Amino acid sequence: MTIIDVVILSLIEGATEFLPVSSTGHLILTSALLGYGEDPFLKAFNIIIQSGAIMAVLVLYWRRFLPNLPFYSRLAIAFTPAAVIGFLVKDKIDAILGASSVSIVAWALIIGGIVLVLTDSERFRGRSDKADVVDFSFARCLALGVLQCLAFIPGVSRSGATIIGGLWLGMNQKAAAEFSFFLGVPTLLAASGYKILKLIRSSGGEGPDALPPLDGHHWFLLGLGIVLSFVFALIAIRFFMALVQKYGFRHFGYYRIVVGVAILTMVYGGWL
């Protein structure tokens, strides 16, 4: 892995982690285009640099993460389904679907894009009246957490599922986007921590998924990736919120559809 690869992957992670376009799907596609395939260090890199994107949310919204029982109680309820279901069946889902299947990513992008375009309509905008997560009932937070579990399918997009769910359940566009950011913090921390532990256990072992011993160069690449992911995520979140409040989410839906069709064209054309 070169520094240019680090910049590209960090840009994709930081710019797409909190947008409804599937950062995982983009990283899988980019890794395939770069020719890395199932490289164990690349898997670890893509997981670890998520910490930079998480820090961006904490920096931009630090006031929201101050002690606040109504906020944290709802966040905990929304996080619980992903924690439980992820622990029980995430590995099985990856084994069945193929964690890095480019075709699955493409179809998920297309279907999710269509749903996002249909959801971002005047009908949903007109009925969305909840301005903050603390206005939500515990039942709605739980429902939103269940919808987040759709993101176990590569290409669906965790933020896309929660934003769509938020709009369906009565949030306005700003609140749906921000709650997606907030819910991403514990979800990504838990998912990343679990995957990192699995990688550490495989470190120095044998087999295609075993993580090789890390040297100074590897640690430099990881540190650079975290910093770049943090910077790119800061910019992306600011841009995203300004765009959403002015134009809504439908343009991200169109983008998903175009990218998904392009990927399928490359796959079935033998170019990918």
GROMACS .gro file of C-alpha atoms in nm, residues 159-269:
model
  111
  159SER     CA    1  -2.653   0.626   0.740
  160GLY     CA    2  -2.887   0.571   0.447
  161ALA     CA    3  -3.096   0.318   0.640
  162THR     CA    4  -3.118   0.539   0.949
  163ILE     CA    5  -3.193   0.857   0.753
  164ILE     CA    6  -3.470   0.687   0.557
  165GLY     CA    7  -3.602   0.536   0.879
  166GLY     CA    8  -3.592   0.873   1.051
  167LEU     CA    9  -3.796   1.033   0.772
  168TRP     CA   10  -4.046   0.746   0.774
  169LEU     CA   11  -4.085   0.776   1.151
  170GLY     CA   12  -4.144   1.152   1.155
  171MET     CA   13  -3.809   1.330   1.179
  172ASN     CA   14  -3.738   1.633   0.969
  173GLN     CA   15  -3.441   1.617   0.733
  174LYS     CA   16  -3.189   1.789   0.960
  175ALA     CA   17  -3.281   1.577   1.261
  176ALA     CA   18  -3.271   1.253   1.059
  177ALA     CA   19  -2.923   1.332   0.929
  178GLU     CA   20  -2.786   1.439   1.268
  179PHE     CA   21  -2.931   1.141   1.452
  180SER     CA   22  -2.766   0.920   1.192
  181PHE     CA   23  -2.433   1.084   1.283
  182PHE     CA   24  -2.492   1.036   1.656
  183LEU     CA   25  -2.602   0.674   1.623
  184GLY     CA   26  -2.296   0.609   1.408
  185VAL     CA   27  -2.060   0.679   1.698
  186PRO     CA   28  -2.147   0.380   1.923
  187THR     CA   29  -2.230   0.158   1.626
  188LEU     CA   30  -1.901   0.216   1.445
  189LEU     CA   31  -1.702   0.196   1.768
  190ALA     CA   32  -1.856  -0.141   1.853
  191ALA     CA   33  -1.825  -0.282   1.502
  192SER     CA   34  -1.469  -0.159   1.459
  193GLY     CA   35  -1.365  -0.283   1.803
  194TYR     CA   36  -1.508  -0.629   1.733
  195LYS     CA   37  -1.336  -0.655   1.395
  196ILE     CA   38  -1.006  -0.524   1.529
  197LEU     CA   39  -1.009  -0.786   1.806
  198LYS     CA   40  -1.063  -1.058   1.544
  199LEU     CA   41  -0.774  -0.923   1.339
  200ILE     CA   42  -0.546  -0.904   1.643
  201ARG     CA   43  -0.623  -1.266   1.728
  202SER     CA   44  -0.529  -1.367   1.374
  203SER     CA   45  -0.209  -1.158   1.376
  204GLY     CA   46   0.098  -1.364   1.300
  205GLY     CA   47  -0.110  -1.670   1.219
  206GLU     CA   48  -0.149  -1.860   0.897
  207GLY     CA   49  -0.414  -1.843   0.629
  208PRO     CA   50  -0.543  -1.581   0.386
  209ASP     CA   51  -0.719  -1.378   0.657
  210ALA     CA   52  -0.425  -1.369   0.900
  211LEU     CA   53  -0.293  -1.021   0.971
  212PRO     CA   54   0.085  -1.001   0.921
  213PRO     CA   55   0.306  -0.847   1.193
  214LEU     CA   56   0.293  -0.469   1.164
  215ASP     CA   57   0.613  -0.268   1.123
  216GLY     CA   58   0.678   0.107   1.147
  217HIS     CA   59   0.563   0.168   0.791
  218HIS     CA   60   0.228   0.002   0.858
  219TRP     CA   61   0.173   0.212   1.171
  220PHE     CA   62   0.262   0.528   0.977
  221LEU     CA   63   0.005   0.443   0.710
  222LEU     CA   64  -0.260   0.377   0.976
  223GLY     CA   65  -0.188   0.705   1.156
  224LEU     CA   66  -0.196   0.901   0.831
  225GLY     CA   67  -0.522   0.733   0.733
  226ILE     CA   68  -0.688   0.825   1.064
  227VAL     CA   69  -0.584   1.191   1.037
  228LEU     CA   70  -0.693   1.221   0.674
  229SER     CA   71  -1.022   1.045   0.743
  230PHE     CA   72  -1.088   1.290   1.026
  231VAL     CA   73  -1.021   1.595   0.805
  232PHE     CA   74  -1.223   1.465   0.511
  233ALA     CA   75  -1.515   1.371   0.740
  234LEU     CA   76  -1.522   1.720   0.894
  235ILE     CA   77  -1.552   1.873   0.548
  236ALA     CA   78  -1.804   1.615   0.426
  237ILE     CA   79  -2.040   1.654   0.723
  238ARG     CA   80  -2.045   2.033   0.688
  239PHE     CA   81  -2.108   2.006   0.314
  240PHE     CA   82  -2.370   1.735   0.360
  241MET     CA   83  -2.576   1.929   0.614
  242ALA     CA   84  -2.572   2.245   0.401
  243LEU     CA   85  -2.677   2.047   0.094
  244VAL     CA   86  -2.949   1.848   0.269
  245GLN     CA   87  -3.116   2.153   0.423
  246LYS     CA   88  -3.128   2.319   0.082
  247TYR     CA   89  -3.193   2.032  -0.160
  248GLY     CA   90  -3.287   1.725   0.045
  249PHE     CA   91  -3.156   1.372  -0.001
  250ARG     CA   92  -3.273   1.278  -0.348
  251HIS     CA   93  -2.949   1.372  -0.523
  252PHE     CA   94  -2.769   1.114  -0.311
  253GLY     CA   95  -3.028   0.862  -0.426
  254TYR     CA   96  -2.960   0.946  -0.789
  255TYR     CA   97  -2.588   0.914  -0.724
  256ARG     CA   98  -2.635   0.569  -0.571
  257ILE     CA   99  -2.834   0.451  -0.872
  258VAL     CA  100  -2.577   0.579  -1.123
  259VAL     CA  101  -2.284   0.425  -0.933
  260GLY     CA  102  -2.467   0.094  -0.890
  261VAL     CA  103  -2.550   0.071  -1.261
  262ALA     CA  104  -2.191   0.161  -1.350
  263ILE     CA  105  -2.058  -0.115  -1.122
  264LEU     CA  106  -2.293  -0.376  -1.269
  265THR     CA  107  -2.189  -0.270  -1.619
  266MET     CA  108  -1.823  -0.322  -1.528
  267VAL     CA  109  -1.892  -0.655  -1.355
  268TYR     CA  110  -2.100  -0.808  -1.633
  269GLY     CA  111  -1.874  -0.655  -1.897
   0.00000   0.00000   0.00000
